[in-house]
GROMACS .gro file of C-alpha atoms in nm:
model
  340
    1MET     CA    1   0.923  -0.304  -2.132
    2SER     CA    2   1.208  -0.456  -1.932
    3SER     CA    3   1.313  -0.688  -2.215
    4ARG     CA    4   1.304  -0.403  -2.465
    5LEU     CA    5   1.525  -0.186  -2.246
    6VAL     CA    6   1.775  -0.470  -2.208
    7ASP     CA    7   1.782  -0.503  -2.588
    8ASP     CA    8   1.850  -0.130  -2.623
    9GLY     CA    9   2.129  -0.139  -2.366
   10ALA     CA   10   2.281  -0.447  -2.529
   11ALA     CA   11   2.280  -0.275  -2.870
   12LEU     CA   12   2.463   0.026  -2.725
   13LEU     CA   13   2.736  -0.189  -2.573
   14CYS     CA   14   2.769  -0.419  -2.874
   15ASP     CA   15   2.837  -0.111  -3.087
   16ARG     CA   16   3.120  -0.026  -2.847
   17GLY     CA   17   3.292  -0.362  -2.868
   18TYR     CA   18   3.122  -0.562  -2.592
   19GLU     CA   19   2.992  -0.917  -2.612
   20VAL     CA   20   2.653  -0.945  -2.445
   21THR     CA   21   2.506  -1.256  -2.282
   22ARG     CA   22   2.164  -1.313  -2.121
   23PRO     CA   23   2.204  -1.511  -1.796
   24ASP     CA   24   1.928  -1.761  -1.721
   25SER     CA   25   1.966  -1.720  -1.345
   26GLY     CA   26   1.742  -1.471  -1.170
   27ALA     CA   27   2.033  -1.397  -0.937
   28GLU     CA   28   2.223  -1.233  -1.226
   29PRO     CA   29   2.143  -0.912  -1.414
   30PRO     CA   30   1.926  -0.960  -1.724
   31GLY     CA   31   2.223  -0.869  -1.943
   32LEU     CA   32   2.600  -0.900  -1.895
   33ALA     CA   33   2.845  -0.732  -2.131
   34THR     CA   34   3.214  -0.828  -2.152
   35PRO     CA   35   3.453  -0.587  -2.329
   36ASP     CA   36   3.672  -0.703  -2.619
   37ASP     CA   37   4.037  -0.598  -2.632
   38ASP     CA   38   3.951  -0.294  -2.844
   39ALA     CA   39   3.628  -0.199  -2.664
   40ASP     CA   40   3.531   0.167  -2.623
   41PRO     CA   41   3.368   0.186  -2.276
   42PRO     CA   42   3.076   0.429  -2.246
   43PHE     CA   43   3.208   0.526  -1.901
   44GLY     CA   44   3.499   0.427  -1.680
   45PRO     CA   45   3.768   0.174  -1.775
   46PRO     CA   46   3.687  -0.147  -1.968
   47ARG     CA   47   3.521  -0.396  -1.734
   48GLU     CA   48   3.229  -0.635  -1.726
   49THR     CA   49   2.907  -0.433  -1.725
   50ALA     CA   50   2.560  -0.528  -1.603
   51ILE     CA   51   2.263  -0.409  -1.809
   52ASP     CA   52   1.987  -0.313  -1.565
   53PRO     CA   53   1.655  -0.170  -1.690
   54LEU     CA   54   1.474   0.075  -1.462
   55ALA     CA   55   1.110   0.178  -1.464
   56ASP     CA   56   1.181   0.454  -1.212
   57ALA     CA   57   1.458   0.583  -0.985
   58ASP     CA   58   1.356   0.400  -0.668
   59PRO     CA   59   1.651   0.454  -0.427
   60THR     CA   60   1.646   0.098  -0.291
   61THR     CA   61   1.655  -0.052  -0.640
   62VAL     CA   62   1.925   0.180  -0.775
   63LEU     CA   63   2.158   0.155  -0.475
   64SER     CA   64   2.120  -0.220  -0.426
   65ARG     CA   65   2.184  -0.300  -0.793
   66LEU     CA   66   2.486  -0.072  -0.807
   67TRP     CA   67   2.616  -0.219  -0.480
   68THR     CA   68   2.567  -0.579  -0.592
   69ASN     CA   69   2.732  -0.520  -0.929
   70ARG     CA   70   3.025  -0.332  -0.781
   71ASN     CA   71   3.084  -0.614  -0.532
   72HIS     CA   72   3.115  -0.843  -0.836
   73ASP     CA   73   3.366  -0.600  -0.991
   74ARG     CA   74   3.131  -0.499  -1.269
   75ALA     CA   75   2.991  -0.163  -1.374
   76THR     CA   76   2.620  -0.090  -1.412
   77LEU     CA   77   2.448   0.045  -1.721
   78PHE     CA   78   2.100   0.152  -1.615
   79VAL     CA   79   1.863   0.172  -1.912
   80VAL     CA   80   1.558   0.399  -1.894
   81ASP     CA   81   1.293   0.530  -2.129
   82ARG     CA   82   1.277   0.889  -2.007
   83ARG     CA   83   1.515   1.173  -1.938
   84ASP     CA   84   1.358   1.260  -1.602
   85THR     CA   85   1.428   0.908  -1.473
   86ALA     CA   86   1.792   0.941  -1.576
   87THR     CA   87   1.815   1.280  -1.405
   88ALA     CA   88   1.671   1.134  -1.083
   89VAL     CA   89   1.924   0.849  -1.089
   90ALA     CA   90   2.210   1.094  -1.147
   91GLU     CA   91   2.093   1.313  -0.860
   92LEU     CA   92   2.068   1.010  -0.631
   93LEU     CA   93   2.424   0.899  -0.713
   94ALA     CA   94   2.577   1.248  -0.701
   95PRO     CA   95   2.742   1.369  -0.377
   96PRO     CA   96   2.612   1.336  -0.114
   97LEU     CA   97   2.556   0.983  -0.239
   98GLY     CA   98   2.222   0.811  -0.195
   99VAL     CA   99   2.044   1.046   0.047
  100ALA     CA  100   1.731   1.258   0.024
  101ASP     CA  101   1.904   1.574   0.145
  102ALA     CA  102   2.205   1.706   0.338
  103ASP     CA  103   2.266   2.037   0.514
  104GLU     CA  104   2.579   2.253   0.497
  105ALA     CA  105   2.735   2.056   0.783
  106GLY     CA  106   2.685   1.730   0.592
  107ARG     CA  107   2.410   1.599   0.820
  108ARG     CA  108   2.178   1.388   0.611
  109THR     CA  109   1.810   1.308   0.567
  110PHE     CA  110   1.769   0.947   0.454
  111TYR     CA  111   1.536   0.759   0.226
  112ASP     CA  112   1.332   0.478   0.377
  113GLY     CA  113   1.447   0.129   0.285
  114PRO     CA  114   1.242  -0.191   0.248
  115ASP     CA  115   1.351  -0.341   0.580
  116ARG     CA  116   1.236  -0.286   0.938
  117VAL     CA  117   1.436  -0.201   1.251
  118PRO     CA  118   1.494  -0.514   1.465
  119LEU     CA  119   1.532  -0.450   1.837
  120ALA     CA  120   1.777  -0.592   2.089
  121GLU     CA  121   1.493  -0.731   2.302
  122GLY     CA  122   1.324  -0.890   2.000
  123GLY     CA  123   1.051  -0.762   1.774
  124TYR     CA  124   1.063  -0.447   1.563
  125ALA     CA  125   1.037  -0.072   1.619
  126ALA     CA  126   0.701   0.099   1.572
  127VAL     CA  127   0.559   0.451   1.583
  128PRO     CA  128   0.215   0.612   1.566
  129ALA     CA  129   0.101   0.583   1.204
  130ARG     CA  130   0.141   0.902   1.004
  131ASP     CA  131   0.282   1.010   0.671
  132ASP     CA  132   0.557   1.259   0.763
  133VAL     CA  133   0.808   1.038   0.945
  134GLU     CA  134   1.172   1.065   0.837
  135TRP     CA  135   1.522   0.969   0.953
  136ARG     CA  136   1.760   1.262   0.992
  137GLU     CA  137   2.106   1.325   1.138
  138VAL     CA  138   2.116   1.616   1.382
  139GLY     CA  139   2.393   1.801   1.564
  140GLU     CA  140   2.421   1.905   1.927
  141GLY     CA  141   2.257   2.243   1.871
  142GLU     CA  142   1.942   2.124   1.695
  143ARG     CA  143   1.818   1.837   1.906
  144SER     CA  144   1.448   1.852   1.959
  145GLU     CA  145   1.270   1.852   2.293
  146ALA     CA  146   1.190   1.482   2.264
  147SER     CA  147   1.557   1.382   2.240
  148GLY     CA  148   1.631   1.543   2.575
  149GLY     CA  149   1.319   1.444   2.764
  150ARG     CA  150   1.047   1.186   2.759
  151ARG     CA  151   0.962   1.011   2.433
  152ARG     CA  152   0.678   1.195   2.264
  153GLY     CA  153   0.447   1.085   1.987
  154PRO     CA  154   0.355   1.300   1.687
  155ASP     CA  155   0.062   1.443   1.882
  156GLY     CA  156   0.300   1.590   2.140
  157ARG     CA  157   0.201   1.357   2.425
  158ALA     CA  158   0.468   1.166   2.608
  159ALA     CA  159   0.466   0.796   2.526
  160ASN     CA  160   0.201   0.617   2.738
  161GLU     CA  161   0.098   0.939   2.907
  162GLY     CA  162  -0.218   0.858   3.092
  163GLY     CA  163  -0.166   0.490   3.166
  164GLU     CA  164  -0.014   0.166   3.048
  165GLY     CA  165  -0.288   0.079   2.808
  166GLU     CA  166  -0.312   0.414   2.637
  167ARG     CA  167  -0.151   0.511   2.312
  168SER     CA  168  -0.131   0.833   2.119
  169GLU     CA  169  -0.343   0.847   1.806
  170PRO     CA  170  -0.203   1.002   1.489
  171SER     CA  171  -0.292   1.369   1.470
  172ASP     CA  172  -0.402   1.351   1.108
  173GLY     CA  173  -0.604   1.031   1.145
  174ARG     CA  174  -0.448   0.874   0.837
  175ARG     CA  175  -0.375   0.504   0.841
  176ARG     CA  176  -0.039   0.488   0.671
  177GLY     CA  177   0.303   0.338   0.726
  178SER     CA  178   0.598   0.529   0.866
  179ASP     CA  179   0.717   0.579   0.510
  180GLY     CA  180   0.383   0.729   0.410
  181ARG     CA  181   0.308   0.466   0.146
  182ALA     CA  182  -0.034   0.313   0.191
  183ALA     CA  183   0.017   0.080  -0.104
  184LYS     CA  184   0.219  -0.163   0.108
  185GLU     CA  185  -0.051  -0.209   0.370
  186GLY     CA  186  -0.171  -0.534   0.222
  187GLY     CA  187   0.087  -0.771   0.367
  188ASP     CA  188   0.147  -0.915   0.712
  189SER     CA  189   0.520  -0.979   0.689
  190GLU     CA  190   0.743  -0.775   0.919
  191ARG     CA  191   1.013  -0.709   0.657
  192SER     CA  192   1.133  -0.798   0.312
  193GLU     CA  193   1.474  -0.941   0.241
  194PRO     CA  194   1.725  -0.704   0.080
  195SER     CA  195   1.683  -0.699  -0.295
  196ASP     CA  196   2.043  -0.808  -0.346
  197GLY     CA  197   1.972  -1.137  -0.165
  198ARG     CA  198   2.268  -1.107   0.075
  199ARG     CA  199   2.217  -1.223   0.435
  200ARG     CA  200   2.266  -0.894   0.612
  201GLY     CA  201   2.119  -0.686   0.891
  202GLN     CA  202   1.831  -0.445   0.849
  203ASP     CA  203   2.070  -0.155   0.786
  204GLY     CA  204   2.249  -0.342   0.507
  205ARG     CA  205   2.546  -0.451   0.720
  206ALA     CA  206   2.643  -0.796   0.840
  207ALA     CA  207   2.484  -0.885   1.172
  208GLY     CA  208   2.695  -0.782   1.468
  209ASP     CA  209   2.852  -0.471   1.313
  210GLY     CA  210   2.836  -0.168   1.539
  211ASP     CA  211   2.675  -0.329   1.846
  212ASP     CA  212   2.777  -0.044   2.076
  213GLU     CA  213   2.597  -0.060   2.409
  214ARG     CA  214   2.456   0.248   2.578
  215ALA     CA  215   2.265   0.317   2.893
  216ASP     CA  216   1.898   0.414   2.884
  217ASN     CA  217   1.739   0.642   3.139
  218GLU     CA  218   1.444   0.528   3.347
  219ASP     CA  219   1.207   0.756   3.159
  220GLY     CA  220   1.287   0.591   2.828
  221THR     CA  221   1.535   0.843   2.690
  222ALA     CA  222   1.861   0.724   2.543
  223GLY     CA  223   2.205   0.812   2.669
  224GLY     CA  224   2.507   0.882   2.451
  225SER     CA  225   2.636   1.179   2.260
  226GLY     CA  226   2.614   1.069   1.898
  227THR     CA  227   2.856   0.919   1.649
  228GLU     CA  228   3.056   1.070   1.369
  229SER     CA  229   2.860   1.154   1.056
  230ALA     CA  230   2.975   1.094   0.699
  231ALA     CA  231   3.093   1.456   0.683
  232GLY     CA  232   3.275   1.436   1.016
  233GLY     CA  233   3.170   1.562   1.358
  234SER     CA  234   2.918   1.422   1.603
  235SER     CA  235   2.571   1.344   1.470
  236ARG     CA  236   2.276   1.185   1.639
  237LEU     CA  237   2.021   0.995   1.431
  238GLU     CA  238   1.663   1.095   1.496
  239LEU     CA  239   1.334   0.959   1.369
  240ARG     CA  240   1.126   1.272   1.326
  241ALA     CA  241   0.764   1.366   1.265
  242ASP     CA  242   0.655   1.726   1.217
  243GLY     CA  243   1.004   1.843   1.315
  244GLU     CA  244   1.007   1.665   1.651
  245ALA     CA  245   1.193   1.350   1.747
  246ILE     CA  246   0.983   1.041   1.817
  247GLY     CA  247   1.286   0.812   1.829
  248ALA     CA  248   1.660   0.864   1.862
  249LEU     CA  249   1.985   0.670   1.825
  250ASP     CA  250   2.347   0.767   1.883
  251GLY     CA  251   2.415   0.745   1.508
  252VAL     CA  252   2.373   0.524   1.201
  253GLY     CA  253   2.601   0.263   1.357
  254GLU     CA  254   2.333   0.187   1.616
  255LEU     CA  255   2.072   0.074   1.363
  256ASP     CA  256   2.170  -0.290   1.412
  257HIS     CA  257   1.936  -0.404   1.693
  258PRO     CA  258   1.898  -0.084   1.898
  259PRO     CA  259   1.723  -0.099   2.238
  260ARG     CA  260   1.345  -0.090   2.259
  261ALA     CA  261   1.361   0.230   2.466
  262ALA     CA  262   1.484   0.426   2.163
  263PHE     CA  263   1.133   0.419   2.011
  264PRO     CA  264   0.784   0.489   2.145
  265TYR     CA  265   0.655   0.143   2.054
  266SER     CA  266   0.759  -0.202   1.937
  267TYR     CA  267   0.572  -0.495   1.789
  268GLU     CA  268   0.625  -0.868   1.763
  269ARG     CA  269   0.438  -1.169   1.633
  270ASP     CA  270   0.365  -1.421   1.906
  271ASP     CA  271   0.326  -1.797   1.877
  272ASP     CA  272  -0.046  -1.752   1.814
  273LYS     CA  273   0.046  -1.542   1.505
  274ARG     CA  274  -0.112  -1.230   1.653
  275ILE     CA  275   0.085  -0.906   1.672
  276ARG     CA  276   0.155  -0.755   2.013
  277VAL     CA  277   0.232  -0.383   2.036
  278ARG     CA  278   0.429  -0.272   2.343
  279ASP     CA  279   0.543   0.065   2.473
  280PHE     CA  280   0.908   0.166   2.514
  281ARG     CA  281   0.928  -0.012   2.850
  282GLY     CA  282   0.789  -0.336   2.710
  283ARG     CA  283   0.442  -0.300   2.860
  284PRO     CA  284   0.153  -0.439   2.649
  285VAL     CA  285  -0.050  -0.177   2.463
  286GLU     CA  286  -0.269  -0.358   2.210
  287THR     CA  287  -0.304  -0.680   2.009
  288PHE     CA  288  -0.384  -0.711   1.638
  289GLY     CA  289  -0.451  -0.989   1.389
  290GLY     CA  290  -0.184  -0.870   1.146
  291VAL     CA  291   0.026  -0.579   1.024
  292ARG     CA  292  -0.262  -0.431   0.823
  293ALA     CA  293  -0.483  -0.430   1.130
  294MET     CA  294  -0.198  -0.278   1.330
  295ARG     CA  295  -0.172   0.008   1.080
  296GLU     CA  296  -0.547   0.059   1.084
  297GLY     CA  297  -0.525   0.068   1.463
  298GLY     CA  298  -0.284   0.362   1.450
  299PHE     CA  299   0.060   0.197   1.467
  300ALA     CA  300   0.316   0.155   1.189
  301PRO     CA  301   0.644  -0.038   1.155
  302VAL     CA  302   0.952   0.184   1.138
  303ALA     CA  303   1.125   0.159   0.802
  304ALA     CA  304   1.503   0.128   0.836
  305PRO     CA  305   1.680   0.413   0.656
  306LEU     CA  306   1.896   0.353   0.351
  307VAL     CA  307   2.248   0.438   0.473
  308PRO     CA  308   2.478   0.456   0.168
  309GLU     CA  309   2.800   0.363   0.350
  310HIS     CA  310   2.636   0.044   0.474
  311MET     CA  311   2.578  -0.058   0.111
  312LEU     CA  312   2.857   0.107  -0.090
  313ASP     CA  313   3.199   0.113   0.073
  314GLY     CA  314   3.387   0.292  -0.203
  315ASP     CA  315   3.376   0.551  -0.480
  316VAL     CA  316   3.110   0.500  -0.749
  317ASP     CA  317   3.249   0.739  -1.010
  318GLY     CA  318   3.313   0.548  -1.331
  319TRP     CA  319   3.104   0.253  -1.214
  320TRP     CA  320   2.768   0.357  -1.358
  321GLY     CA  321   2.590   0.527  -1.644
  322VAL     CA  322   2.228   0.578  -1.751
  323TYR     CA  323   2.128   0.522  -2.113
  324VAL     CA  324   1.819   0.724  -2.210
  325VAL     CA  325   1.656   0.534  -2.496
  326ALA     CA  326   1.421   0.814  -2.603
  327ASP     CA  327   1.712   1.058  -2.648
  328ASP     CA  328   1.979   0.803  -2.747
  329ALA     CA  329   2.195   0.972  -2.482
  330LEU     CA  330   2.416   0.854  -2.199
  331VAL     CA  331   2.424   1.031  -1.862
  332THR     CA  332   2.718   0.967  -1.628
  333GLY     CA  333   2.829   1.121  -1.301
  334ALA     CA  334   2.646   1.413  -1.143
  335VAL     CA  335   2.371   1.608  -1.314
  336GLY     CA  336   2.522   1.836  -1.575
  337SER     CA  337   2.822   1.613  -1.644
  338ALA     CA  338   2.931   1.503  -1.987
  339GLU     CA  339   2.690   1.315  -2.210
  340ARG     CA  340   2.769   1.106  -2.512
   0.00000   0.00000   0.00000
């Protein structure tokens, strides 16, 4: 299917005065189109355009491909079979760019990315395994009980309530990752590299960006008053389950190696290749043979959120379009914008 979609995208651009090549390198898009002097661009000004087939509108795939192409000063022509896929891409890239939702104040709910959250003390953030965990920006007036008191798990118990060796079990008993997708439970690797191949931090930024220090209280709660959100104003970033915070940061800028105390649990792979789960103070909780066993034991890695401004540092209008093969139609901009 991928090759066929590239052919369809290439035909569209050739008809508009572009010369299309097929790079052999896997690091390049499957098709690259260069405009002639008299080219008629399908969107935006004449510029080199990558032809990228899509099977679905996965946020990580769409944002990373657009980001990579834009960094190479080229536009992106996504090619899809179905209208609903094109609509989903257009919605993802419409304001507010690249997020699952945003309230009237501009505070956002984020999609999960493919990476994990690395911690300042080493290892990665973890939470009790359940399927309703999400990253969300919150304002001063809507902070949950957990962000002002002791860290609580999804079952409402404070982290390690009842002794060092205890842990809270997920209230629904389901053995799933923090992103709710059981399909990825087969592997033991802590994280995947970003799909664009760049050597960057878990939040999509170069290592070292935004390393603001903050004090942590003795009971495991985090200090600080939040950082400015994309819409302006102070916003705290909370990891929530069932409407209650189970982890909290001062803002999206703190995603690069936050302290262990910001989350109920952490995990690391020791020299013996076994995974050690610790509580927010670093005390041992349990040991597992791998990530799958850890999930089955009731703990899940925390997926780092996709933060658009950490991937795309400029306007995307005129830099992308979606060609719907079944309809022979081109969708650009927000949903409901002009089609050709």
